[in-house]
Amino acid sequence: MSAINFTYLPGDGVGPEVGAVAMTVLQAIAEKYGHDLKPAQYLIGGAAIDAGLKPLPDDTFASCQKTGAILLGAVGGPKWDHLKGADRPELGALLPLRKRLNLYANIRPCKPYPALIDHAPLKRERLEGTDFIVMRELTGGIYFGAKGRDTLGAYDECRYSEIEIERIAIKAFELAITRRKKVTSVDKSNVLETSRLWRQTVMKVAASYPSVELEHLLIDAMTMHMLTRAQDFDVILTENMFGDILTDEASVLSGSMGVVPSASISDGTIGMYEPIHGSAPDIAGQGIANPLAMILSAAWMLRLSLGLPAEAQAIEDAVAAALDGQHVTGDLGGRLSTSQTGDWIANYVHQS
Ligand code: NAD
Ligand code: IPM
Ligand code: MN
């Protein structure tokens, strides 16, 4: 019996609710495929602060480093919004975790499930055939520049080195050659110097990938193109802040924030897997959060960090079956609770 070792960080708000469901589904997978599920569960974010600890306790970080596979719910919420700087869950836990583990590449998909096309607010013809992946730079840019207050006001510095841009661009082109061979690089090079270096460096990397088409778009126009011609995109390459915003927008094409997983990876197999949504304080504690993004994130962890592609596929098939049969939560027009959705998917795994 082989062990499935990973670090499980439930976090805050709906994080523990969707996390519990992902654990149920992972347990079903472990039973079906003869593995021993061994989650190492640790506190992070507001939950750690409430326990009198730092937002990213040392033993939490040590486990993440040791297992190299991390499943995270979400961190943050109004309860901790009064805190400043690194005392906050986001700046004190999530960002340092990404930075210290060098998880510079954040992958977020947009391929609307057939069963959700009529649920999304856009017309069917704007959605059918959409299949793109956003490659978001995750450890640089304005998120990590000097920030502060002075007598003039406040500032957040945006910096990118050529190496930081080059390595994320390589990830995007390497992904594109396995797909439809197109990279759309999104920047604001008409205004920002970091974007000018971004564009220049992406063009340099592109020269090594002659079979891949490269397109450049400005971020403001891109937010519009994504809604009017989503089918034209294959791999969208962009910096940290633009990628954050574009992927929430893209989740609307997918039908809900609650169905979009993400992988944050580096070189090698280390990875952190989390839904793109946050702690959803407006619905936390009600048992209505959609657990599919968290379940799909767990599947990606199995495939990308733990080398278990068949197990990952079994989860993805079960999620597709749940969607086809409308065994889903209210945000997708279904009637099931968070845990009922997880139980349906776990049963499907057992029976298939
Ligand atoms: P959010 O993603 O938590 O919620 C946005 C909207 O989407 C809300 O209406 C919410 O109810 C809905 N939603 C989110 N997840 C859902 C789900 N699984 N099922 C159904 N509906 C869902 O964004 P926000 O409200 O702007 O942020 C809340 C907190 O989460 C903030 O403190 C923010 O910093 C934090 N956050 C954390 C992460 C993370 O840890 N990875 C990501 C994003 C936001
Ligand atoms: C995300 C979140 C985070 C980000 C926040 C919570 C720091 O919005 O993962 O999309 O901006 O990266
Ligand atoms: Mn975000």
mmCIF file of C-alpha atoms and ligand atoms in Angstrom:
data_model
loop_
_atom_site.group_PDB
_atom_site.id
_atom_site.type_symbol
_atom_site.label_atom_id
_atom_site.label_comp_id
_atom_site.label_asym_id
_atom_site.label_seq_id
_atom_site.Cartn_x
_atom_site.Cartn_y
_atom_site.Cartn_z
ATOM 1 C CA MET A 1 0.000 0.000 0.000
ATOM 2 C CA SER A 2 1.600 3.298 -1.051
ATOM 3 C CA ALA A 3 1.066 6.431 1.009
ATOM 4 C CA ILE A 4 -0.408 9.669 -0.312
ATOM 5 C CA ASN A 5 1.574 12.229 1.702
ATOM 6 C CA PHE A 6 0.649 15.883 1.534
ATOM 7 C CA THR A 7 0.134 18.952 3.708
ATOM 8 C CA TYR A 8 -3.490 19.943 4.221
ATOM 9 C CA LEU A 9 -4.143 23.586 5.146
ATOM 10 C CA PRO A 10 -7.897 24.202 5.618
ATOM 11 C CA GLY A 11 -7.457 27.918 6.398
ATOM 12 C CA ASP A 12 -10.387 30.288 6.886
ATOM 13 C CA GLY A 13 -14.030 30.876 5.967
ATOM 14 C CA VAL A 14 -15.277 28.270 3.500
ATOM 15 C CA GLY A 15 -11.743 26.788 3.327
ATOM 16 C CA PRO A 16 -12.379 24.120 5.985
ATOM 17 C CA GLU A 17 -15.853 23.386 4.515
ATOM 18 C CA VAL A 18 -14.637 22.662 0.987
ATOM 19 C CA GLY A 19 -11.464 21.120 2.427
ATOM 20 C CA ALA A 20 -13.421 18.516 4.404
ATOM 21 C CA VAL A 21 -15.208 17.501 1.217
ATOM 22 C CA ALA A 22 -11.938 17.195 -0.711
ATOM 23 C CA MET A 23 -10.666 14.908 2.046
ATOM 24 C CA THR A 24 -13.765 12.710 1.712
ATOM 25 C CA VAL A 25 -13.171 12.407 -2.028
ATOM 26 C CA LEU A 26 -9.441 11.741 -1.572
ATOM 27 C CA GLN A 27 -10.285 9.039 0.973
ATOM 28 C CA ALA A 28 -12.610 7.388 -1.547
ATOM 29 C CA ILE A 29 -9.807 7.492 -4.139
ATOM 30 C CA ALA A 30 -7.324 6.043 -1.656
ATOM 31 C CA GLU A 31 -9.672 3.143 -0.890
ATOM 32 C CA LYS A 32 -10.417 2.441 -4.534
ATOM 33 C CA TYR A 33 -6.765 2.473 -5.633
ATOM 34 C CA GLY A 34 -5.259 0.897 -2.515
ATOM 35 C CA HIS A 35 -3.402 3.895 -1.089
ATOM 36 C CA ASP A 36 -3.002 5.066 2.465
ATOM 37 C CA LEU A 37 -4.167 8.699 2.707
ATOM 38 C CA LYS A 38 -1.756 10.594 4.969
ATOM 39 C CA PRO A 39 -2.635 14.278 5.201
ATOM 40 C CA ALA A 40 -0.468 16.367 7.526
ATOM 41 C CA GLN A 41 -2.943 19.015 8.716
ATOM 42 C CA TYR A 42 -1.670 22.415 9.892
ATOM 43 C CA LEU A 43 -2.961 25.850 10.779
ATOM 44 C CA ILE A 44 -2.539 28.816 8.463
ATOM 45 C CA GLY A 45 -3.891 32.367 8.111
ATOM 46 C CA GLY A 46 -6.627 33.616 10.408
ATOM 47 C CA ALA A 47 -7.022 30.174 11.986
ATOM 48 C CA ALA A 48 -3.363 30.299 13.059
ATOM 49 C CA ILE A 49 -3.710 33.897 14.323
ATOM 50 C CA ASP A 50 -6.761 32.888 16.390
ATOM 51 C CA ALA A 51 -4.702 30.078 17.943
ATOM 52 C CA GLY A 52 -2.126 32.660 19.102
ATOM 53 C CA LEU A 53 0.365 31.803 16.351
ATOM 54 C CA LYS A 54 1.923 33.651 13.409
ATOM 55 C CA PRO A 55 -0.116 33.612 10.158
ATOM 56 C CA LEU A 56 2.421 31.123 8.772
ATOM 57 C CA PRO A 57 3.635 29.069 11.746
ATOM 58 C CA ASP A 58 7.072 27.441 11.449
ATOM 59 C CA ASP A 59 5.742 23.879 11.673
ATOM 60 C CA THR A 60 3.218 24.647 8.909
ATOM 61 C CA PHE A 61 5.979 25.841 6.605
ATOM 62 C CA ALA A 62 8.232 22.910 7.520
ATOM 63 C CA SER A 63 5.507 20.422 6.577
ATOM 64 C CA CYS A 64 4.904 22.178 3.241
ATOM 65 C CA GLN A 65 8.607 21.937 2.464
ATOM 66 C CA LYS A 66 8.813 18.332 3.574
ATOM 67 C CA THR A 67 5.819 16.962 1.685
ATOM 68 C CA GLY A 68 6.216 19.142 -1.426
ATOM 69 C CA ALA A 69 2.478 18.776 -2.035
ATOM 70 C CA ILE A 70 0.100 21.246 -0.409
ATOM 71 C CA LEU A 71 -3.673 21.482 -0.533
ATOM 72 C CA LEU A 72 -4.943 24.857 0.674
ATOM 73 C CA GLY A 73 -8.524 26.054 1.271
ATOM 74 C CA ALA A 74 -8.300 29.838 1.516
ATOM 75 C CA VAL A 75 -7.054 32.443 3.959
ATOM 76 C CA GLY A 76 -8.346 35.803 5.141
ATOM 77 C CA GLY A 77 -11.637 37.430 5.971
ATOM 78 C CA PRO A 78 -13.188 40.453 7.662
ATOM 79 C CA LYS A 79 -12.185 39.224 11.117
ATOM 80 C CA TRP A 80 -8.507 39.879 10.294
ATOM 81 C CA ASP A 81 -8.894 42.876 7.980
ATOM 82 C CA HIS A 82 -7.905 45.342 10.722
ATOM 83 C CA LEU A 83 -4.429 43.776 10.886
ATOM 84 C CA LYS A 84 -1.579 45.451 9.035
ATOM 85 C CA GLY A 85 1.126 44.189 6.681
ATOM 86 C CA ALA A 86 2.623 40.783 7.490
ATOM 87 C CA ASP A 87 0.234 40.360 10.433
ATOM 88 C CA ARG A 88 -2.535 39.767 7.881
ATOM 89 C CA PRO A 89 -3.339 36.255 6.602
ATOM 90 C CA GLU A 90 -2.752 37.221 2.956
ATOM 91 C CA LEU A 91 0.540 39.116 3.387
ATOM 92 C CA GLY A 92 1.799 37.075 6.324
ATOM 93 C CA ALA A 93 0.878 33.558 5.169
ATOM 94 C CA LEU A 94 -0.170 33.095 1.543
ATOM 95 C CA LEU A 95 2.366 35.359 -0.159
ATOM 96 C CA PRO A 96 5.371 34.199 1.909
ATOM 97 C CA LEU A 97 4.381 30.574 1.315
ATOM 98 C CA ARG A 98 4.354 31.159 -2.444
ATOM 99 C CA LYS A 99 7.615 33.133 -2.318
ATOM 100 C CA ARG A 100 9.587 30.899 0.048
ATOM 101 C CA LEU A 101 8.664 27.763 -1.898
ATOM 102 C CA ASN A 102 9.498 29.580 -5.165
ATOM 103 C CA LEU A 103 6.071 28.736 -6.622
ATOM 104 C CA TYR A 104 6.465 31.222 -9.437
ATOM 105 C CA ALA A 105 4.013 29.701 -11.915
ATOM 106 C CA ASN A 106 0.296 29.760 -11.209
ATOM 107 C CA ILE A 107 -1.885 27.788 -13.611
ATOM 108 C CA ARG A 108 -5.605 28.497 -13.831
ATOM 109 C CA PRO A 109 -7.844 26.835 -16.444
ATOM 110 C CA CYS A 110 -10.900 28.053 -18.317
ATOM 111 C CA LYS A 111 -12.761 25.303 -20.153
ATOM 112 C CA PRO A 112 -16.469 25.633 -19.431
ATOM 113 C CA TYR A 113 -18.128 22.280 -18.734
ATOM 114 C CA PRO A 114 -20.868 21.544 -21.304
ATOM 115 C CA ALA A 115 -23.358 21.194 -18.442
ATOM 116 C CA LEU A 116 -22.620 24.750 -17.270
ATOM 117 C CA ILE A 117 -22.749 26.601 -20.575
ATOM 118 C CA ASP A 118 -26.351 27.634 -20.164
ATOM 119 C CA HIS A 119 -25.705 28.583 -16.560
ATOM 120 C CA ALA A 120 -23.035 31.193 -17.374
ATOM 121 C CA PRO A 121 -24.282 34.749 -18.086
ATOM 122 C CA LEU A 122 -22.725 34.892 -21.560
ATOM 123 C CA LYS A 123 -24.432 33.593 -24.685
ATOM 124 C CA ARG A 124 -23.733 29.977 -25.644
ATOM 125 C CA GLU A 125 -21.901 30.995 -28.839
ATOM 126 C CA ARG A 126 -19.443 33.094 -26.820
ATOM 127 C CA LEU A 127 -18.545 30.089 -24.644
ATOM 128 C CA GLU A 128 -18.645 26.943 -26.761
ATOM 129 C CA GLY A 129 -15.133 25.792 -27.670
ATOM 130 C CA THR A 130 -13.444 27.947 -25.027
ATOM 131 C CA ASP A 131 -10.352 26.201 -23.684
ATOM 132 C CA PHE A 132 -7.535 28.353 -22.353
ATOM 133 C CA ILE A 133 -5.101 28.291 -19.472
ATOM 134 C CA VAL A 134 -3.794 31.360 -17.698
ATOM 135 C CA MET A 135 -0.101 31.191 -16.787
ATOM 136 C CA ARG A 136 0.154 33.794 -14.046
ATOM 137 C CA GLU A 137 3.501 34.929 -12.643
ATOM 138 C CA LEU A 138 3.135 34.452 -8.880
ATOM 139 C CA THR A 139 6.204 35.558 -6.942
ATOM 140 C CA GLY A 140 7.067 38.969 -8.378
ATOM 141 C CA GLY A 141 5.608 42.295 -9.434
ATOM 142 C CA ILE A 142 3.607 44.739 -7.366
ATOM 143 C CA TYR A 143 2.654 42.071 -4.803
ATOM 144 C CA PHE A 144 6.224 41.786 -3.598
ATOM 145 C CA GLY A 145 7.691 45.278 -4.150
ATOM 146 C CA ALA A 146 8.396 47.734 -1.365
ATOM 147 C CA LYS A 147 5.148 49.024 0.094
ATOM 148 C CA GLY A 148 4.475 51.583 2.701
ATOM 149 C CA ARG A 149 3.301 55.016 3.727
ATOM 150 C CA ASP A 150 5.185 58.287 3.778
ATOM 151 C CA THR A 151 4.342 61.934 4.167
ATOM 152 C CA LEU A 152 3.061 62.032 0.588
ATOM 153 C CA GLY A 153 0.731 59.064 0.875
ATOM 154 C CA ALA A 154 1.210 55.363 0.135
ATOM 155 C CA TYR A 155 3.213 53.365 -2.398
ATOM 156 C CA ASP A 156 3.523 49.835 -3.820
ATOM 157 C CA GLU A 157 6.545 49.307 -6.013
ATOM 158 C CA CYS A 158 6.321 47.051 -9.065
ATOM 159 C CA ARG A 159 9.557 45.323 -10.110
ATOM 160 C CA TYR A 160 10.343 42.469 -12.458
ATOM 161 C CA SER A 161 13.754 41.059 -13.297
ATOM 162 C CA GLU A 162 14.434 39.618 -16.731
ATOM 163 C CA ILE A 163 14.999 36.196 -15.162
ATOM 164 C CA GLU A 164 11.606 36.274 -13.457
ATOM 165 C CA ILE A 165 9.907 37.076 -16.756
ATOM 166 C CA GLU A 166 11.958 34.605 -18.752
ATOM 167 C CA ARG A 167 11.199 31.589 -16.546
ATOM 168 C CA ILE A 168 7.425 32.143 -16.522
ATOM 169 C CA ALA A 169 7.478 32.771 -20.281
ATOM 170 C CA ILE A 170 9.297 29.453 -20.783
ATOM 171 C CA LYS A 171 6.571 27.712 -18.745
ATOM 172 C CA ALA A 172 3.908 29.286 -20.968
ATOM 173 C CA PHE A 173 5.609 28.300 -24.233
ATOM 174 C CA GLU A 174 6.335 24.770 -22.972
ATOM 175 C CA LEU A 175 2.641 24.417 -22.146
ATOM 176 C CA ALA A 176 1.565 25.893 -25.480
ATOM 177 C CA ILE A 177 3.593 23.365 -27.515
ATOM 178 C CA THR A 178 1.552 20.594 -25.877
ATOM 179 C CA ARG A 179 -1.703 22.386 -26.802
ATOM 180 C CA ARG A 180 -2.871 24.621 -29.679
ATOM 181 C CA LYS A 181 0.474 26.409 -29.959
ATOM 182 C CA LYS A 182 -0.532 29.944 -29.167
ATOM 183 C CA VAL A 183 0.631 32.285 -26.404
ATOM 184 C CA THR A 184 -1.167 35.549 -25.677
ATOM 185 C CA SER A 185 1.029 37.755 -23.523
ATOM 186 C CA VAL A 186 -0.882 40.394 -21.577
ATOM 187 C CA ASP A 187 0.797 43.543 -20.301
ATOM 188 C CA LYS A 188 0.436 47.325 -20.018
ATOM 189 C CA SER A 189 3.484 48.234 -22.096
ATOM 190 C CA ASN A 190 1.952 51.521 -23.226
ATOM 191 C CA VAL A 191 2.455 52.816 -19.670
ATOM 192 C CA LEU A 192 4.584 50.553 -17.472
ATOM 193 C CA GLU A 193 8.346 50.037 -17.779
ATOM 194 C CA THR A 194 8.008 46.563 -16.197
ATOM 195 C CA SER A 195 5.597 45.729 -19.022
ATOM 196 C CA ARG A 196 8.082 46.929 -21.639
ATOM 197 C CA LEU A 197 10.686 44.569 -20.203
ATOM 198 C CA TRP A 198 7.990 41.891 -20.044
ATOM 199 C CA ARG A 199 7.159 42.230 -23.745
ATOM 200 C CA GLN A 200 10.819 42.396 -24.792
ATOM 201 C CA THR A 201 11.709 39.282 -22.756
ATOM 202 C CA VAL A 202 8.683 37.315 -23.939
ATOM 203 C CA MET A 203 9.690 38.063 -27.551
ATOM 204 C CA LYS A 204 13.198 36.799 -26.826
ATOM 205 C CA VAL A 205 11.858 33.533 -25.349
ATOM 206 C CA ALA A 206 9.425 33.168 -28.268
ATOM 207 C CA ALA A 207 12.365 32.988 -30.692
ATOM 208 C CA SER A 208 13.149 29.505 -29.306
ATOM 209 C CA TYR A 209 9.601 28.339 -30.038
ATOM 210 C CA PRO A 210 9.065 29.036 -33.751
ATOM 211 C CA SER A 211 6.050 26.718 -33.925
ATOM 212 C CA VAL A 212 4.162 28.770 -31.320
ATOM 213 C CA GLU A 213 2.220 31.852 -32.380
ATOM 214 C CA LEU A 214 2.743 34.857 -30.089
ATOM 215 C CA GLU A 215 0.188 37.620 -29.639
ATOM 216 C CA HIS A 216 0.511 40.678 -27.354
ATOM 217 C CA LEU A 217 -2.522 42.377 -25.843
ATOM 218 C CA LEU A 218 -2.879 45.217 -23.377
ATOM 219 C CA ILE A 219 -4.608 44.280 -20.127
ATOM 220 C CA ASP A 220 -7.499 46.719 -20.471
ATOM 221 C CA ALA A 221 -8.401 45.456 -23.939
ATOM 222 C CA MET A 222 -7.868 41.863 -22.801
ATOM 223 C CA THR A 223 -10.639 42.092 -20.221
ATOM 224 C CA MET A 224 -12.954 42.820 -23.144
ATOM 225 C CA HIS A 225 -11.505 40.259 -25.586
ATOM 226 C CA MET A 226 -11.945 37.551 -22.947
ATOM 227 C CA LEU A 227 -15.688 38.114 -23.019
ATOM 228 C CA THR A 228 -16.058 38.555 -26.783
ATOM 229 C CA ARG A 229 -13.614 36.033 -28.266
ATOM 230 C CA ALA A 230 -12.609 33.626 -25.498
ATOM 231 C CA GLN A 231 -12.245 30.791 -28.018
ATOM 232 C CA ASP A 232 -9.213 32.519 -29.612
ATOM 233 C CA PHE A 233 -6.995 31.982 -26.571
ATOM 234 C CA ASP A 234 -4.842 28.982 -25.743
ATOM 235 C CA VAL A 235 -2.213 29.981 -23.169
ATOM 236 C CA ILE A 236 -2.521 33.443 -21.626
ATOM 237 C CA LEU A 237 0.761 34.606 -20.100
ATOM 238 C CA THR A 238 0.668 37.498 -17.679
ATOM 239 C CA GLU A 239 2.101 39.098 -14.576
ATOM 240 C CA ASN A 240 0.968 38.578 -11.015
ATOM 241 C CA MET A 241 -1.644 41.331 -10.598
ATOM 242 C CA PHE A 242 -3.157 41.107 -14.098
ATOM 243 C CA GLY A 243 -3.398 37.316 -13.729
ATOM 244 C CA ASP A 244 -5.234 37.649 -10.428
ATOM 245 C CA ILE A 245 -7.854 39.906 -11.966
ATOM 246 C CA LEU A 246 -8.201 38.105 -15.297
ATOM 247 C CA THR A 247 -8.767 34.714 -13.674
ATOM 248 C CA ASP A 248 -11.664 35.924 -11.531
ATOM 249 C CA GLU A 249 -13.149 37.312 -14.737
ATOM 250 C CA ALA A 250 -12.506 33.996 -16.524
ATOM 251 C CA SER A 251 -14.333 32.117 -13.754
ATOM 252 C CA VAL A 252 -17.553 33.726 -14.989
ATOM 253 C CA LEU A 253 -17.102 31.882 -18.295
ATOM 254 C CA SER A 254 -16.736 28.640 -16.325
ATOM 255 C CA GLY A 255 -20.055 29.220 -14.553
ATOM 256 C CA SER A 256 -18.862 29.998 -11.014
ATOM 257 C CA MET A 257 -15.851 30.898 -8.895
ATOM 258 C CA GLY A 258 -16.592 27.622 -7.189
ATOM 259 C CA VAL A 259 -15.407 25.407 -10.058
ATOM 260 C CA VAL A 260 -11.947 26.786 -10.873
ATOM 261 C CA PRO A 261 -8.899 25.037 -9.375
ATOM 262 C CA SER A 262 -5.303 26.221 -9.496
ATOM 263 C CA ALA A 263 -1.790 24.873 -9.288
ATOM 264 C CA SER A 264 1.171 26.925 -8.116
ATOM 265 C CA ILE A 265 4.326 25.216 -9.241
ATOM 266 C CA SER A 266 8.051 25.711 -9.581
ATOM 267 C CA ASP A 267 10.800 23.648 -11.179
ATOM 268 C CA GLY A 268 10.433 19.998 -10.191
ATOM 269 C CA THR A 269 7.355 18.461 -8.574
ATOM 270 C CA ILE A 270 6.703 20.778 -5.614
ATOM 271 C CA GLY A 271 3.282 22.355 -5.820
ATOM 272 C CA MET A 272 0.512 24.079 -3.910
ATOM 273 C CA TYR A 273 -3.068 23.483 -5.008
ATOM 274 C CA GLU A 274 -5.977 25.737 -4.125
ATOM 275 C CA PRO A 275 -9.267 26.992 -5.542
ATOM 276 C CA ILE A 276 -8.960 30.426 -7.159
ATOM 277 C CA HIS A 277 -11.745 31.676 -4.901
ATOM 278 C CA GLY A 278 -11.209 33.056 -1.434
ATOM 279 C CA SER A 279 -12.689 32.391 1.991
ATOM 280 C CA ALA A 280 -16.121 33.637 0.797
ATOM 281 C CA PRO A 281 -17.128 35.183 4.149
ATOM 282 C CA ASP A 282 -20.582 36.053 2.782
ATOM 283 C CA ILE A 283 -21.507 32.343 2.599
ATOM 284 C CA ALA A 284 -19.142 30.766 5.149
ATOM 285 C CA GLY A 285 -20.725 28.539 7.792
ATOM 286 C CA GLN A 286 -23.878 27.883 5.780
ATOM 287 C CA GLY A 287 -22.815 24.618 4.147
ATOM 288 C CA ILE A 288 -23.560 25.975 0.666
ATOM 289 C CA ALA A 289 -20.070 26.642 -0.731
ATOM 290 C CA ASN A 290 -19.300 24.856 -3.970
ATOM 291 C CA PRO A 291 -16.566 22.276 -3.241
ATOM 292 C CA LEU A 292 -15.729 21.453 -6.878
ATOM 293 C CA ALA A 293 -12.780 23.869 -7.210
ATOM 294 C CA MET A 294 -11.215 22.340 -4.093
ATOM 295 C CA ILE A 295 -11.884 18.773 -5.277
ATOM 296 C CA LEU A 296 -10.370 19.555 -8.692
ATOM 297 C CA SER A 297 -7.367 21.187 -6.973
ATOM 298 C CA ALA A 298 -6.859 17.913 -5.083
ATOM 299 C CA ALA A 299 -6.952 16.059 -8.411
ATOM 300 C CA TRP A 300 -4.267 18.367 -9.805
ATOM 301 C CA MET A 301 -2.131 17.702 -6.712
ATOM 302 C CA LEU A 302 -2.369 13.963 -7.388
ATOM 303 C CA ARG A 303 -1.376 14.426 -11.024
ATOM 304 C CA LEU A 304 1.311 17.123 -10.846
ATOM 305 C CA SER A 305 3.043 16.579 -7.484
ATOM 306 C CA LEU A 306 2.262 12.999 -6.511
ATOM 307 C CA GLY A 307 2.484 11.210 -9.867
ATOM 308 C CA LEU A 308 -1.005 9.660 -9.708
ATOM 309 C CA PRO A 309 -2.648 10.533 -13.066
ATOM 310 C CA ALA A 310 -5.241 7.724 -13.063
ATOM 311 C CA GLU A 311 -6.460 8.755 -9.616
ATOM 312 C CA ALA A 312 -6.615 12.400 -10.743
ATOM 313 C CA GLN A 313 -8.611 11.452 -13.818
ATOM 314 C CA ALA A 314 -11.051 9.417 -11.699
ATOM 315 C CA ILE A 315 -11.779 12.542 -9.639
ATOM 316 C CA GLU A 316 -12.222 14.679 -12.746
ATOM 317 C CA ASP A 317 -14.593 12.103 -14.277
ATOM 318 C CA ALA A 318 -16.644 12.052 -11.072
ATOM 319 C CA VAL A 319 -16.874 15.861 -11.052
ATOM 320 C CA ALA A 320 -18.010 15.873 -14.690
ATOM 321 C CA ALA A 321 -20.664 13.269 -13.808
ATOM 322 C CA ALA A 322 -21.887 15.378 -10.884
ATOM 323 C CA LEU A 323 -22.220 18.371 -13.198
ATOM 324 C CA ASP A 324 -23.986 16.371 -15.911
ATOM 325 C CA GLY A 325 -26.510 15.089 -13.374
ATOM 326 C CA GLN A 326 -26.979 18.467 -11.618
ATOM 327 C CA HIS A 327 -25.665 16.995 -8.339
ATOM 328 C CA VAL A 328 -24.271 20.407 -7.448
ATOM 329 C CA THR A 329 -24.615 23.404 -5.120
ATOM 330 C CA GLY A 330 -26.882 26.423 -5.469
ATOM 331 C CA ASP A 331 -24.358 28.685 -7.236
ATOM 332 C CA LEU A 332 -24.667 26.268 -10.179
ATOM 333 C CA GLY A 333 -28.445 25.989 -9.887
ATOM 334 C CA GLY A 334 -28.320 22.727 -7.929
ATOM 335 C CA ARG A 335 -29.923 21.782 -4.622
ATOM 336 C CA LEU A 336 -27.152 19.948 -2.809
ATOM 337 C CA SER A 337 -25.173 21.207 0.165
ATOM 338 C CA THR A 338 -21.374 21.301 0.200
ATOM 339 C CA SER A 339 -21.098 17.943 1.961
ATOM 340 C CA GLN A 340 -23.874 16.283 -0.072
ATOM 341 C CA THR A 341 -22.015 17.199 -3.257
ATOM 342 C CA GLY A 342 -18.846 15.634 -1.845
ATOM 343 C CA ASP A 343 -20.706 12.490 -0.759
ATOM 344 C CA TRP A 344 -22.234 12.105 -4.231
ATOM 345 C CA ILE A 345 -18.780 12.377 -5.832
ATOM 346 C CA ALA A 346 -17.193 9.988 -3.324
ATOM 347 C CA ASN A 347 -19.970 7.439 -4.018
ATOM 348 C CA TYR A 348 -19.437 7.816 -7.741
ATOM 349 C CA VAL A 349 -15.724 7.135 -7.267
ATOM 350 C CA HIS A 350 -16.515 3.979 -5.271
ATOM 351 C CA GLN A 351 -19.038 2.705 -7.813
ATOM 352 C CA SER A 352 -17.198 3.467 -11.058
HETATM 353 P P1 NAD B 1 -14.099 35.318 -2.656
HETATM 354 O O1 NAD B 1 -13.501 34.545 -3.765
HETATM 355 O O2 NAD B 1 -13.925 34.736 -1.295
HETATM 356 O O3 NAD B 1 -15.656 35.509 -2.938
HETATM 357 C C1 NAD B 1 -16.148 36.215 -4.077
HETATM 358 C C2 NAD B 1 -17.595 35.805 -4.353
HETATM 359 O O4 NAD B 1 -17.620 34.463 -4.857
HETATM 360 C C3 NAD B 1 -18.447 35.801 -3.088
HETATM 361 O O5 NAD B 1 -19.743 36.237 -3.402
HETATM 362 C C4 NAD B 1 -18.476 34.335 -2.687
HETATM 363 O O6 NAD B 1 -19.628 33.938 -1.974
HETATM 364 C C5 NAD B 1 -18.406 33.629 -4.045
HETATM 365 N N1 NAD B 1 -17.708 32.345 -3.878
HETATM 366 C C6 NAD B 1 -16.402 32.162 -3.621
HETATM 367 N N2 NAD B 1 -16.131 30.872 -3.482
HETATM 368 C C7 NAD B 1 -17.285 30.204 -3.661
HETATM 369 C C8 NAD B 1 -17.652 28.840 -3.624
HETATM 370 N N3 NAD B 1 -16.747 27.876 -3.368
HETATM 371 N N4 NAD B 1 -18.945 28.503 -3.837
HETATM 372 C C9 NAD B 1 -19.854 29.452 -4.106
HETATM 373 N N5 NAD B 1 -19.574 30.776 -4.153
HETATM 374 C C10 NAD B 1 -18.307 31.139 -3.927
HETATM 375 O O7 NAD B 1 -13.490 36.778 -2.726
HETATM 376 P P2 NAD B 1 -13.591 38.010 -1.679
HETATM 377 O O8 NAD B 1 -14.934 38.032 -1.051
HETATM 378 O O9 NAD B 1 -13.134 39.165 -2.442
HETATM 379 O O10 NAD B 1 -12.507 37.679 -0.579
HETATM 380 C C11 NAD B 1 -12.819 37.142 0.697
HETATM 381 C C12 NAD B 1 -11.528 36.874 1.464
HETATM 382 O O11 NAD B 1 -10.797 35.802 0.860
HETATM 383 C C13 NAD B 1 -10.565 38.068 1.519
HETATM 384 O O12 NAD B 1 -10.038 38.121 2.804
HETATM 385 C C14 NAD B 1 -9.492 37.703 0.509
HETATM 386 O O13 NAD B 1 -8.236 38.272 0.815
HETATM 387 C C15 NAD B 1 -9.445 36.206 0.655
HETATM 388 N N6 NAD B 1 -8.957 35.480 -0.525
HETATM 389 C C16 NAD B 1 -8.138 34.417 -0.286
HETATM 390 C C17 NAD B 1 -7.697 33.645 -1.328
HETATM 391 C C18 NAD B 1 -6.783 32.495 -1.046
HETATM 392 O O14 NAD B 1 -6.512 32.200 0.100
HETATM 393 N N7 NAD B 1 -6.295 31.799 -2.038
HETATM 394 C C19 NAD B 1 -8.133 33.918 -2.633
HETATM 395 C C20 NAD B 1 -8.984 35.001 -2.835
HETATM 396 C C21 NAD B 1 -9.412 35.782 -1.783
HETATM 397 C C1 IPM B 2 -5.689 34.618 -5.284
HETATM 398 C C2 IPM B 2 -5.954 35.623 -4.189
HETATM 399 C C3 IPM B 2 -4.649 36.136 -3.592
HETATM 400 C C4 IPM B 2 -3.898 36.850 -4.710
HETATM 401 C C5 IPM B 2 -4.803 37.076 -2.374
HETATM 402 C C6 IPM B 2 -5.630 36.461 -1.294
HETATM 403 C C7 IPM B 2 -3.469 37.496 -1.857
HETATM 404 O O1 IPM B 2 -6.759 36.657 -4.642
HETATM 405 O O2 IPM B 2 -4.990 33.623 -5.031
HETATM 406 O O3 IPM B 2 -6.209 34.802 -6.386
HETATM 407 O O4 IPM B 2 -4.163 38.020 -4.994
HETATM 408 O O5 IPM B 2 -3.009 36.206 -5.297
HETATM 409 MN MN MN B 3 -7.569 36.321 -6.628
#
